[in-house]
CSV table of C-alpha atoms in Angstrom, one decimal:
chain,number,residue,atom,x,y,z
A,1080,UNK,CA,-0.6,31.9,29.9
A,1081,UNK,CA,-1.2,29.3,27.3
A,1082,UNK,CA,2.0,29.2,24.2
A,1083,UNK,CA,2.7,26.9,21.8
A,1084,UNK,CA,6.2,24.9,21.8
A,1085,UNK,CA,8.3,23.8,19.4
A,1086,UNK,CA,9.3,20.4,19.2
A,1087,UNK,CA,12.8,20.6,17.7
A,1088,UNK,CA,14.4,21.3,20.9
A,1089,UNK,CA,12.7,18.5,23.1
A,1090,UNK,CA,13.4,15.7,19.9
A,1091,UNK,CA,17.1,17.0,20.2
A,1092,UNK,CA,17.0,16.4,23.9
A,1093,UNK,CA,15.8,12.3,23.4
A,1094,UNK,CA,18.4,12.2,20.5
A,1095,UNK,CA,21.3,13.1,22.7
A,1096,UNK,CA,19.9,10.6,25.6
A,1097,UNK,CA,19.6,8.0,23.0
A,1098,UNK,CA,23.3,8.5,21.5
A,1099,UNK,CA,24.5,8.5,24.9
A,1100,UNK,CA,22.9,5.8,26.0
A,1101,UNK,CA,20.6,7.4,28.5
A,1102,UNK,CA,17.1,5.5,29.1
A,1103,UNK,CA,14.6,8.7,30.1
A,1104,UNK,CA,12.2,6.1,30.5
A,1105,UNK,CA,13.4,4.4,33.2
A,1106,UNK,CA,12.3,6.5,35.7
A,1107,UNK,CA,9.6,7.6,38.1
A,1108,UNK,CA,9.0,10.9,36.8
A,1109,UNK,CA,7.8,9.0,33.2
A,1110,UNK,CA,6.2,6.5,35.2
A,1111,UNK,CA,3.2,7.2,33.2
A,1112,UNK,CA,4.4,8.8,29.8
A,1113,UNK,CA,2.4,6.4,28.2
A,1114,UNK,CA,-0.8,6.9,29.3
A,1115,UNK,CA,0.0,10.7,29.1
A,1116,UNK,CA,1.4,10.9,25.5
A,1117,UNK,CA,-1.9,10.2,24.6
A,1118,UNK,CA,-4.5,11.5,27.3
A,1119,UNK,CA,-2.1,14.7,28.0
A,1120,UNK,CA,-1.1,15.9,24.6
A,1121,UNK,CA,-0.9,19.7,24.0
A,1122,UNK,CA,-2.9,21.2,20.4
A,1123,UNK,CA,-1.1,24.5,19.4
A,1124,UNK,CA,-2.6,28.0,21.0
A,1125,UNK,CA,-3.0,30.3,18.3
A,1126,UNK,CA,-1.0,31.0,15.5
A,1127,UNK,CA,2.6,30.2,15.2
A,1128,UNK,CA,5.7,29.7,13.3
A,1129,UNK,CA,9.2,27.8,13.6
A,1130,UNK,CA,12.2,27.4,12.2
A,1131,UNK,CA,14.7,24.7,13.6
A,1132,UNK,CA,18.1,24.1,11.9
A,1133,UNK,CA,22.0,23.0,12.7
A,1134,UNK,CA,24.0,26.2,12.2
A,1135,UNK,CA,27.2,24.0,13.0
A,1136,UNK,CA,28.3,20.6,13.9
A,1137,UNK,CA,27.8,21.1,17.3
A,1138,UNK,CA,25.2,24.0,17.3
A,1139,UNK,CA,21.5,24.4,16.2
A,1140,UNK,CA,19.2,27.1,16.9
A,1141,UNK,CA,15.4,27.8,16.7
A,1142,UNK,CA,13.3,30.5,16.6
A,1143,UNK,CA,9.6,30.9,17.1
A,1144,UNK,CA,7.3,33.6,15.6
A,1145,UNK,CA,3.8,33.7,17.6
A,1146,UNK,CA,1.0,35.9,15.9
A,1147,UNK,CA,-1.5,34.9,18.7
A,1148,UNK,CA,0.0,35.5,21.4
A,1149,UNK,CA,3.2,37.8,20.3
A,1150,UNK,CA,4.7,37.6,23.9
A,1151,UNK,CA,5.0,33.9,22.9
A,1152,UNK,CA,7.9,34.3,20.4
A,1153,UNK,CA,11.2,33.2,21.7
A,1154,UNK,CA,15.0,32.8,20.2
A,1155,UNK,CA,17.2,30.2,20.9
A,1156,UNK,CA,20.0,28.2,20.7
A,1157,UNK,CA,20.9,24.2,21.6
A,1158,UNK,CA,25.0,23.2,21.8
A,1159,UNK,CA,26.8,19.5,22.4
A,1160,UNK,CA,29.8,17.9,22.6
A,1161,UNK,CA,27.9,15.7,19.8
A,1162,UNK,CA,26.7,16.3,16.4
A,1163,UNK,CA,22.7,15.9,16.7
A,1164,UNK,CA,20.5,15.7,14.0
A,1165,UNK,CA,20.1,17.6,11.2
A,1166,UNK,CA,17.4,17.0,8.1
A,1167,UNK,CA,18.5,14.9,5.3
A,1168,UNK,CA,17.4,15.9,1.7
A,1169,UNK,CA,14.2,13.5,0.5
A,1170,UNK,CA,15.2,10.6,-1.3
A,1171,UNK,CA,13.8,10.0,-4.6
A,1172,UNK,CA,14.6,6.6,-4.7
A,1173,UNK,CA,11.4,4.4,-3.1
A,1174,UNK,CA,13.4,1.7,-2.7
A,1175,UNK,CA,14.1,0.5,0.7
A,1176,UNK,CA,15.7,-2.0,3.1
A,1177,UNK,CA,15.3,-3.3,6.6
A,1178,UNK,CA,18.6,-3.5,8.7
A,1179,UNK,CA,17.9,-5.4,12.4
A,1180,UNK,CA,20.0,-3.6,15.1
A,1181,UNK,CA,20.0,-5.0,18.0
A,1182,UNK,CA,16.1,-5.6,19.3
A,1183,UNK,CA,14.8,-2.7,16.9
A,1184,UNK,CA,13.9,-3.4,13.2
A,1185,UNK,CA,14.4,0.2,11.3
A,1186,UNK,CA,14.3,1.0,7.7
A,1187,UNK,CA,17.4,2.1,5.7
A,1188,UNK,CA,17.2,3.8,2.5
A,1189,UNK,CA,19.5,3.0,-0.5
A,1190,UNK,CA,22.2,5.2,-0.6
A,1191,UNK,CA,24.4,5.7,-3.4
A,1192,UNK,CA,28.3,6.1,-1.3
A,1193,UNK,CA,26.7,4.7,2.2
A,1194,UNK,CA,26.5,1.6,3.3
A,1195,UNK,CA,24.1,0.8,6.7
A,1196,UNK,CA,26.8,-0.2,9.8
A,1197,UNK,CA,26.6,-3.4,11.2
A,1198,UNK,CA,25.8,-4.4,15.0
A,1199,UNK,CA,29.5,-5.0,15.6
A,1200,UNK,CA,30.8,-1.7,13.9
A,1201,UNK,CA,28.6,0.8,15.9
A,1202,UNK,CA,29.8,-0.8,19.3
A,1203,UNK,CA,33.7,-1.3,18.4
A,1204,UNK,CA,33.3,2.4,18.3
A,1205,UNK,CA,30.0,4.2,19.7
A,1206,UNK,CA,31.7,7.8,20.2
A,1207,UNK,CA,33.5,7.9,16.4
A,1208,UNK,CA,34.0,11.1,15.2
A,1209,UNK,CA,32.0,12.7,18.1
A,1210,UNK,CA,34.2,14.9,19.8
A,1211,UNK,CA,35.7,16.6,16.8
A,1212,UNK,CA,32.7,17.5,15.0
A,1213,UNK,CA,32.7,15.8,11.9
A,1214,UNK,CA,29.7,13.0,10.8
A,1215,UNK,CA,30.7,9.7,11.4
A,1216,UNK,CA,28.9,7.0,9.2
A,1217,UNK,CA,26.4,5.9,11.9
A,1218,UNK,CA,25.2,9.5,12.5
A,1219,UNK,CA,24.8,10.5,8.6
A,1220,UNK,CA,22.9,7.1,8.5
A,1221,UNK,CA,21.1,7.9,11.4
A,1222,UNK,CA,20.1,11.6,10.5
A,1223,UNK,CA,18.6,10.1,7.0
A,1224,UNK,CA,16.7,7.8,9.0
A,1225,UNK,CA,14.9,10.4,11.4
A,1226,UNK,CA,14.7,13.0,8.2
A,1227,UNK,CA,12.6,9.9,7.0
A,1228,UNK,CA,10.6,9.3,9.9
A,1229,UNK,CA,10.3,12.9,11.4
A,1230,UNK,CA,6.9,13.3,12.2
A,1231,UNK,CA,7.4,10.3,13.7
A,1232,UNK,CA,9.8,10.9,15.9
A,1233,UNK,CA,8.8,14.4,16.7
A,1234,UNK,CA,5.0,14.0,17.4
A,1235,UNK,CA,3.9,10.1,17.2
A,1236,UNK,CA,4.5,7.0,19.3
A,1237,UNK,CA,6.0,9.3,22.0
A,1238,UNK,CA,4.5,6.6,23.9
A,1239,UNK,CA,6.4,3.9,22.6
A,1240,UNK,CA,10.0,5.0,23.9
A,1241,UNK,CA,8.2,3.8,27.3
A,1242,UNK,CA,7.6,0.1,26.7
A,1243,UNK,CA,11.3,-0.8,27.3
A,1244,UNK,CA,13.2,-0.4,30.2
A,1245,UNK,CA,16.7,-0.9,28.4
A,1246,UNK,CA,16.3,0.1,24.4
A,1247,UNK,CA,20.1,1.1,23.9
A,1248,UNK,CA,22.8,-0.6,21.9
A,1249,UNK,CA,25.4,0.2,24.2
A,1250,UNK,CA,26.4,1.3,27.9
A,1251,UNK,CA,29.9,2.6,27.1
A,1252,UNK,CA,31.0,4.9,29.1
A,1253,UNK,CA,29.6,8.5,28.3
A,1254,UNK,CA,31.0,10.7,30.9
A,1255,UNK,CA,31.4,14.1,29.9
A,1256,UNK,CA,29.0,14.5,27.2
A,1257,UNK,CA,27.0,17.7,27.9
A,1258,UNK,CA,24.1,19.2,26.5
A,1259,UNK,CA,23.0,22.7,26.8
A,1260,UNK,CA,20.2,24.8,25.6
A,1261,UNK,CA,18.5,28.1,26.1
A,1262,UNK,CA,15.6,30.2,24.9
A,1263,UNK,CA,14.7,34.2,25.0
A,1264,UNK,CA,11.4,35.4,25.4
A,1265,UNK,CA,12.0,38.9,24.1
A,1266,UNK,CA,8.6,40.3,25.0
A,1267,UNK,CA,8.2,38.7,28.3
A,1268,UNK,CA,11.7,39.8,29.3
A,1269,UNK,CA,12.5,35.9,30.2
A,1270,UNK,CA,15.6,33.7,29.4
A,1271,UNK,CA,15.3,29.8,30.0
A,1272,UNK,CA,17.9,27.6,30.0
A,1273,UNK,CA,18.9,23.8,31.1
A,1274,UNK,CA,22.1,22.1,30.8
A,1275,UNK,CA,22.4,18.0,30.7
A,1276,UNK,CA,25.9,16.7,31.5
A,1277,UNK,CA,26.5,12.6,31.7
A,1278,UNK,CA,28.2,12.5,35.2
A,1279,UNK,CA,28.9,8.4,34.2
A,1280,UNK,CA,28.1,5.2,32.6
A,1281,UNK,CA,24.7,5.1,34.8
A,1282,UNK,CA,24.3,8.8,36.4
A,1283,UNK,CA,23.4,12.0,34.5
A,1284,UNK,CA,23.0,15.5,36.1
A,1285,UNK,CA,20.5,18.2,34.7
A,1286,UNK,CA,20.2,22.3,35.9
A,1287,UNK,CA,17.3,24.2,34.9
A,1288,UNK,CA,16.7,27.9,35.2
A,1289,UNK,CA,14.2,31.1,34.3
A,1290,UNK,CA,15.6,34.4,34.8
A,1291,UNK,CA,12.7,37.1,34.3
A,1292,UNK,CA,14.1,40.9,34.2
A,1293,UNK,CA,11.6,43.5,35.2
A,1294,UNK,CA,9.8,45.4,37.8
A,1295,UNK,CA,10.2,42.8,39.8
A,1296,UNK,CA,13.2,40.3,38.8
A,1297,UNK,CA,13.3,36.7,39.3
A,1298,UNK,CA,15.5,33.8,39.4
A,1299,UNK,CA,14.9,30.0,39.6
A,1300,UNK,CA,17.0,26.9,39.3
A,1301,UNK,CA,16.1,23.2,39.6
A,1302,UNK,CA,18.9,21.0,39.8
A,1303,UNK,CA,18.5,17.2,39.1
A,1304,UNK,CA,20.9,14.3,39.5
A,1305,UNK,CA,19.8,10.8,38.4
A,1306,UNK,CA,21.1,7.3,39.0
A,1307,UNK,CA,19.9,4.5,36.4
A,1308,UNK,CA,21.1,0.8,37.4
A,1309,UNK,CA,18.5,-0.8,34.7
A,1310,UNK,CA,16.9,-2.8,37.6
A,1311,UNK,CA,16.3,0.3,39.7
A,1312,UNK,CA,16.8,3.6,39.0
A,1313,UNK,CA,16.7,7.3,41.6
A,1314,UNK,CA,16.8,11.0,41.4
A,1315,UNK,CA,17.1,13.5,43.7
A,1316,UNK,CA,15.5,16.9,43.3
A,1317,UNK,CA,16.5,20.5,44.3
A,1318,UNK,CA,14.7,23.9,43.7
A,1319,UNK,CA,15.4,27.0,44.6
A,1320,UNK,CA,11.3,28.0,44.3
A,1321,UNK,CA,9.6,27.1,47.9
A,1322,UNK,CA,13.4,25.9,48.1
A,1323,UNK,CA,12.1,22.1,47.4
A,1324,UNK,CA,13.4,19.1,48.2
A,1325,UNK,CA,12.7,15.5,46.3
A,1326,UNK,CA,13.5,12.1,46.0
A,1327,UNK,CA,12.3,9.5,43.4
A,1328,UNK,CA,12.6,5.9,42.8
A,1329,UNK,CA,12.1,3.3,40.7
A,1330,UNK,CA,12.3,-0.6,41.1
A,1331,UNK,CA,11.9,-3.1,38.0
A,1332,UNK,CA,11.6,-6.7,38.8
A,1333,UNK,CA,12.1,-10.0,36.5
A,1334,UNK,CA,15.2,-9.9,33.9
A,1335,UNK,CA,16.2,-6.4,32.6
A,1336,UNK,CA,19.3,-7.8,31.2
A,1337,UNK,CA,20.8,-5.3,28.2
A,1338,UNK,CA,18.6,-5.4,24.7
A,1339,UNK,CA,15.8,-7.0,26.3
A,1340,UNK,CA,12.1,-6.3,25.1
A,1341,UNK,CA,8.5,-5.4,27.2
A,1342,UNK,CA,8.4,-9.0,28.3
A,1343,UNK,CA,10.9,-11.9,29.3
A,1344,UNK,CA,11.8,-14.9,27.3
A,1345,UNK,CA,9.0,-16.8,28.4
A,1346,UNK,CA,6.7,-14.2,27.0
A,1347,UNK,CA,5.3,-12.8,30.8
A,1348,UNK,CA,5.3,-9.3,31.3
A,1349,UNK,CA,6.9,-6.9,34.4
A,1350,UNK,CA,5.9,-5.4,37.0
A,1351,UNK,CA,7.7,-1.8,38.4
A,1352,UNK,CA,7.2,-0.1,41.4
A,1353,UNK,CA,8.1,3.4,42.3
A,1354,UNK,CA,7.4,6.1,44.0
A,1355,UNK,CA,8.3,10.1,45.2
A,1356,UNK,CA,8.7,12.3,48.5
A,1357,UNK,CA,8.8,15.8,48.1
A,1358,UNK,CA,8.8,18.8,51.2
A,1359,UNK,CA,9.0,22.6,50.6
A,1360,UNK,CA,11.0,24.0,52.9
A,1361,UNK,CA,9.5,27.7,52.6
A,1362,UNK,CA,5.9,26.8,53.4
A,1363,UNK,CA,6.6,23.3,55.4
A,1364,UNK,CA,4.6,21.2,53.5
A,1365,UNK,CA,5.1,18.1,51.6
A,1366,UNK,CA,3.8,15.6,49.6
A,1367,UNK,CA,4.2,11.7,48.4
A,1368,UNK,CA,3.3,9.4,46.0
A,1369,UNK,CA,3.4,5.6,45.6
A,1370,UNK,CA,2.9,3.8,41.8
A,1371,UNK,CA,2.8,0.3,40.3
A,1372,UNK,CA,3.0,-0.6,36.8
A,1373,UNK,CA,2.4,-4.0,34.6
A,1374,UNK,CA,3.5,-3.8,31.3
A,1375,UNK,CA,3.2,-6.7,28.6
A,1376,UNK,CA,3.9,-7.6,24.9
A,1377,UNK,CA,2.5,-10.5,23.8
A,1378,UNK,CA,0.9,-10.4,21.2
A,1379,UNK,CA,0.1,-6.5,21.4
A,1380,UNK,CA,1.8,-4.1,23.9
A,1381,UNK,CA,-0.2,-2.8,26.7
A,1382,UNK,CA,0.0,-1.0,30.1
A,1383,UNK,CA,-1.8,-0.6,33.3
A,1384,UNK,CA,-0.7,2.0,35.8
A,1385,UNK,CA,-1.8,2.6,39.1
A,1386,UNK,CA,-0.7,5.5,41.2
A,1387,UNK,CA,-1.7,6.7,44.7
A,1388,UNK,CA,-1.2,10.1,46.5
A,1389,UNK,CA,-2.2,9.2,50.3
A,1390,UNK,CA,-2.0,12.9,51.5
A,1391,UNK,CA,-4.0,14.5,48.9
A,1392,UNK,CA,-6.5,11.1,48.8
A,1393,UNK,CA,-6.2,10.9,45.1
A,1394,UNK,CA,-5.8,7.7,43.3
A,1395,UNK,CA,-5.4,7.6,39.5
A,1396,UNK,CA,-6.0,4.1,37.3
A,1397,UNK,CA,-4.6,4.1,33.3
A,1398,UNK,CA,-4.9,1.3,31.0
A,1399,UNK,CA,-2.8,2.0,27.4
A,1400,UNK,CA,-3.6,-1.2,24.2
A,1401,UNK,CA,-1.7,-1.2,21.2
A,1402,UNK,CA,-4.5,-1.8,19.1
A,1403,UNK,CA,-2.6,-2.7,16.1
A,1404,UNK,CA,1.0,-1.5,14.8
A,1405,UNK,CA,0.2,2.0,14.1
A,1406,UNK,CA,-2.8,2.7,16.6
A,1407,UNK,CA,-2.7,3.0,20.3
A,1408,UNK,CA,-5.9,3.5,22.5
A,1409,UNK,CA,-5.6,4.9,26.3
A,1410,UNK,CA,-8.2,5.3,29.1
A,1411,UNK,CA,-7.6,7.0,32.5
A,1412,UNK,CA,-9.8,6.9,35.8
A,1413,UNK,CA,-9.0,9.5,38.4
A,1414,UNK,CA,-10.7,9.2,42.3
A,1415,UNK,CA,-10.7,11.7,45.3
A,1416,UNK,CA,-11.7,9.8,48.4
A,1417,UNK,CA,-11.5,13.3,50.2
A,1418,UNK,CA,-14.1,15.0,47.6
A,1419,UNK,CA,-16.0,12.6,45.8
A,1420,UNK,CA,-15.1,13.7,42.4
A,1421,UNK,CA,-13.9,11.2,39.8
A,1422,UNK,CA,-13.0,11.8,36.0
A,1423,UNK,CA,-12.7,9.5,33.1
A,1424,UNK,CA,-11.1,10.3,30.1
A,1425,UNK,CA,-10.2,8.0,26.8
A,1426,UNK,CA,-8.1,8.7,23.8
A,1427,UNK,CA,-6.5,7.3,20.8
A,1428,UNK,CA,-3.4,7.9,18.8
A,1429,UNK,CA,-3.9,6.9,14.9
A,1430,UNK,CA,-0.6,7.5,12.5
A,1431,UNK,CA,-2.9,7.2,9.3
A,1432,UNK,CA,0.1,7.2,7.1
A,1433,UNK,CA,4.2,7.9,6.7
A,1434,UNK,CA,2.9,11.7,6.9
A,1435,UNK,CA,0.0,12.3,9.0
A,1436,UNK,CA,-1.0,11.2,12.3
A,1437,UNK,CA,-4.7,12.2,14.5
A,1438,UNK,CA,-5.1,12.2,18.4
A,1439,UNK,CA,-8.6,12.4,19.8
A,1440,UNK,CA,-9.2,13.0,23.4
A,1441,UNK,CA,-11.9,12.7,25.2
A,1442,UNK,CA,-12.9,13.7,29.3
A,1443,UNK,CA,-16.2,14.1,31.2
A,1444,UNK,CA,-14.8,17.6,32.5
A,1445,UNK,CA,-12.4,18.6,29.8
A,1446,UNK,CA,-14.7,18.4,26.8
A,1447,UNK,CA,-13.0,16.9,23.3
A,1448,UNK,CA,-9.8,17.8,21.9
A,1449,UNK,CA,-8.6,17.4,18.9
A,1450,UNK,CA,-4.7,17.1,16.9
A,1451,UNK,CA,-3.9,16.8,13.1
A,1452,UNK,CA,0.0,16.0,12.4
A,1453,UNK,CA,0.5,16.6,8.5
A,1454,UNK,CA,4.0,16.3,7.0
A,1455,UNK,CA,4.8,18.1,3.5
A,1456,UNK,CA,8.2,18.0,2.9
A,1457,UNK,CA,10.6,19.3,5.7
A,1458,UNK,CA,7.4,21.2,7.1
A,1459,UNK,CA,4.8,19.8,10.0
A,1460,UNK,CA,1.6,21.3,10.4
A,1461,UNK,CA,0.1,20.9,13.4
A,1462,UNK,CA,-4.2,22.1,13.9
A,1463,UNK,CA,-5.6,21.7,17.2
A,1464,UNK,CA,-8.5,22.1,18.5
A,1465,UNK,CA,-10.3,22.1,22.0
A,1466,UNK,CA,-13.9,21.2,23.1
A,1467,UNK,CA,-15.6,22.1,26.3
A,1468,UNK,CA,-17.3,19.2,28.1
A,1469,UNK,CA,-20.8,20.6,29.1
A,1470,UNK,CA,-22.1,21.6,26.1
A,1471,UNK,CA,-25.9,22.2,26.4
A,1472,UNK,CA,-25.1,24.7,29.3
A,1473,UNK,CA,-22.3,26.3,27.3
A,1474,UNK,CA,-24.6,26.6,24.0
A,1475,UNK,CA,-27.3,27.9,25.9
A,1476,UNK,CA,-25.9,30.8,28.0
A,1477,UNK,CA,-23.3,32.5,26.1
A,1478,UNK,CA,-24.0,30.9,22.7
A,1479,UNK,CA,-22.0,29.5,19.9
A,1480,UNK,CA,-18.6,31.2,20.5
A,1481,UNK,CA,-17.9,29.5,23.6
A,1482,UNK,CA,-18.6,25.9,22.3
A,1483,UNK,CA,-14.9,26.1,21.3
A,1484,UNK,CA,-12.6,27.0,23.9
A,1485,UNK,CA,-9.6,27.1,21.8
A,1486,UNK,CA,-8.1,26.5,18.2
A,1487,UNK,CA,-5.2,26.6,16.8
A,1488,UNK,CA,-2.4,26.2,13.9
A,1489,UNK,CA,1.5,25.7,14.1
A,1490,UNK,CA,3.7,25.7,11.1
A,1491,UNK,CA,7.4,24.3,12.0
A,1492,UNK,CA,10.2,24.2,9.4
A,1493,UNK,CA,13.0,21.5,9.8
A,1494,UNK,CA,15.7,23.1,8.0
């Protein structure tokens, strides 16, 4: 079934790997996160609403009312052994400043008692202030910063995270850090969960679970341990569905020395190769995959993937532009040698201001589909809405109803 998600939890998840250093980029399993941030995007089903605030330093919690479909509202709560963020009131102020940190250019609001943190002072002392609860400076600053960009940050340039292989300030040690979440589905009688606990400086381990109560009752976990050396990275897999078994990897060649951008000093790009083995002990099968990726940013940034599955015969092609600072463009070209069949499908990603962004999606067997990202406030409205791709037969046979094969409207509250 179809739901739609709320996107506080997930930006809470990529805050706490950012603070901790943790690049959820570098790896095979978002081998292709840029192509698929735009190509792949998901409109809301329905109607829904959301609430996501920080009860407590360490605690926020979010809750999800879904008028169509009811079974999709869900309760829950996210804790850490950090403060994460939490929405700033608007400034009234328009005046602004830039502050350089590092190899990212961000903009910093005048504030009447803050002053922005140098380079030097958020590195003599990454984990201030952390374990006890209380804001430091850098995360007060920090928290302004998202409150001002967080459409942004929630719903646009999910693609960008992916055009650097090391984006972080610092690789201090963060072992202990933890980061755990879970979600009740009261209608659906189902309780998810996932815990995220930094193991070391370059190893992170994650556990996921569903427990559905019931007639007939059901338990899964999915437990994840991932190594990331900057010029390779690996993760090994476990489920206890089909009881799977996994392995990924991930090789970057040329410089990927710390703070480095998309392309080297002499302005080439890089080239990364990975790839993933996978066998299901239940039903002894299994599965692979090999990838290669060139990725360049001079003068615009841009991306071509190419991933092969040699069991299944399927062979997938993606090229992602940068068309200018605040558009991206994206086309994808799927093969099966075994069937014959092929798809295209092209999008674009367009942030038309500070508060609204459009995706536009386009496949030969998917139809169109549509996103609008509008900010008012502390409150995102999301409408989607989905196309299908034959339309003369569709039109023809079961008229104008089906020409839409879904719509939908998501109202979520930063509080």
């Amino acid at each position: 079934m179809a739901y739609t998600t709320s996107d506080y939890f997930p930006f809470l998840v990529r805050q706490f790997h950012h603070e901790t250093g943790w690049n959820e980029c570098n790896s095979y399993a978002t081998f292709c996160r840029a192509s698929k941030a735009i190509l792949d995007f998901s409109i809301p089903y329905g109607l829904s609403v959301s609430t996501g605030r920080r009860v407590g330093s360490n605690l926020s919690s979010q809750l999800v009312f879904s008028m169509v479909p009811s079974s999709a509202s869900s309760i829950g709560y996210l804790a850490a052994s950090r403060p994460l963020f939490s929405i700033m009131p608007a400034q009234t102020a328009a005046s602004s400043g830039e502050q350089n940190l590092g190899s990212n250019v961000v903009r910093a609001a005048s504030f009447p008692s803050l002053a922005v943190p140098t380079l030097s002072d958020i590195l003599s002392n990454p984990k201030a202030d952390a374990r006890d609860g209380k804001l430091s400076r850098q995360q007060q600053i920090q928290d302004e910063l998202d409150s001002q960009d967080l459409l942004q940050n929630i719903r646009a340039g999910v693609w960008r995270c992916n055009w650097r292989t090391s984006d972080y300030l610092s690789r201090a040690d963060y072992a202990g850090e933890y980061l755990a979440v879970a979600q009740l589905y009261p209608s659906l009688a189902t309780i998810t969960g996932s815990y995220v606990e930094r193991r070391s400086a370059t190893s992170e381990l994650t556990i996921s679970g569903v427990s559905v109560a019931g007639a007939q009752p059901d338990l899964q976990f999915i437990l994840q341990h991932a190594v990331d050396r900057r010029r390779w990275s690996s993760e090994g897999v476990f489920g206890t569905s089909g009881r799977l078994l996994g392995l990924r990897g991930l090789y970057n060649f040329g410089d990927v020395a710390e703070g480095q951008a998309v392309g080297d000093s002499a302005g080439r790009g890089r080239i990364s190769a990975g790839g993933e083995v996978y066998f299901g002990a239940q039903e002894a099968s299994g599965g692979m995959s090999v990838g290669m990726r060139y990725r360049d940013g001079q003068p615009l940034l841009s991306e071509l993937t190419c991933v092969l599955n040699p069991i299944m015969g399927h062979v997938s092609l993606a090229l992602t532009r940068e068309l200018r600072s605040r558009m991206c463009a994206a086309a994808r070209y799927d093969f099966n040698a075994f069937s014959l069949s092929s798809e295209l499908a092209v999008g674009v990603e367009w942030q038309l201001d500070q508060n609204s962004i459009v995706k536009a999606r386009w496949s030969d067997s998917q139809g169109l589909r549509c996103l609008v990202d509008t900010r008012l406030n502390n409150m995102v409205f999301s409408m989607g809405l989905d196309l299908h791709g034959d339309l003369a037969p569709t039109l023809a046979t079961t008229g104008i109803k089906r020409f839409v094969r879904s719509f939908g409207l998501q109202f979520q509250w930063f509080l």
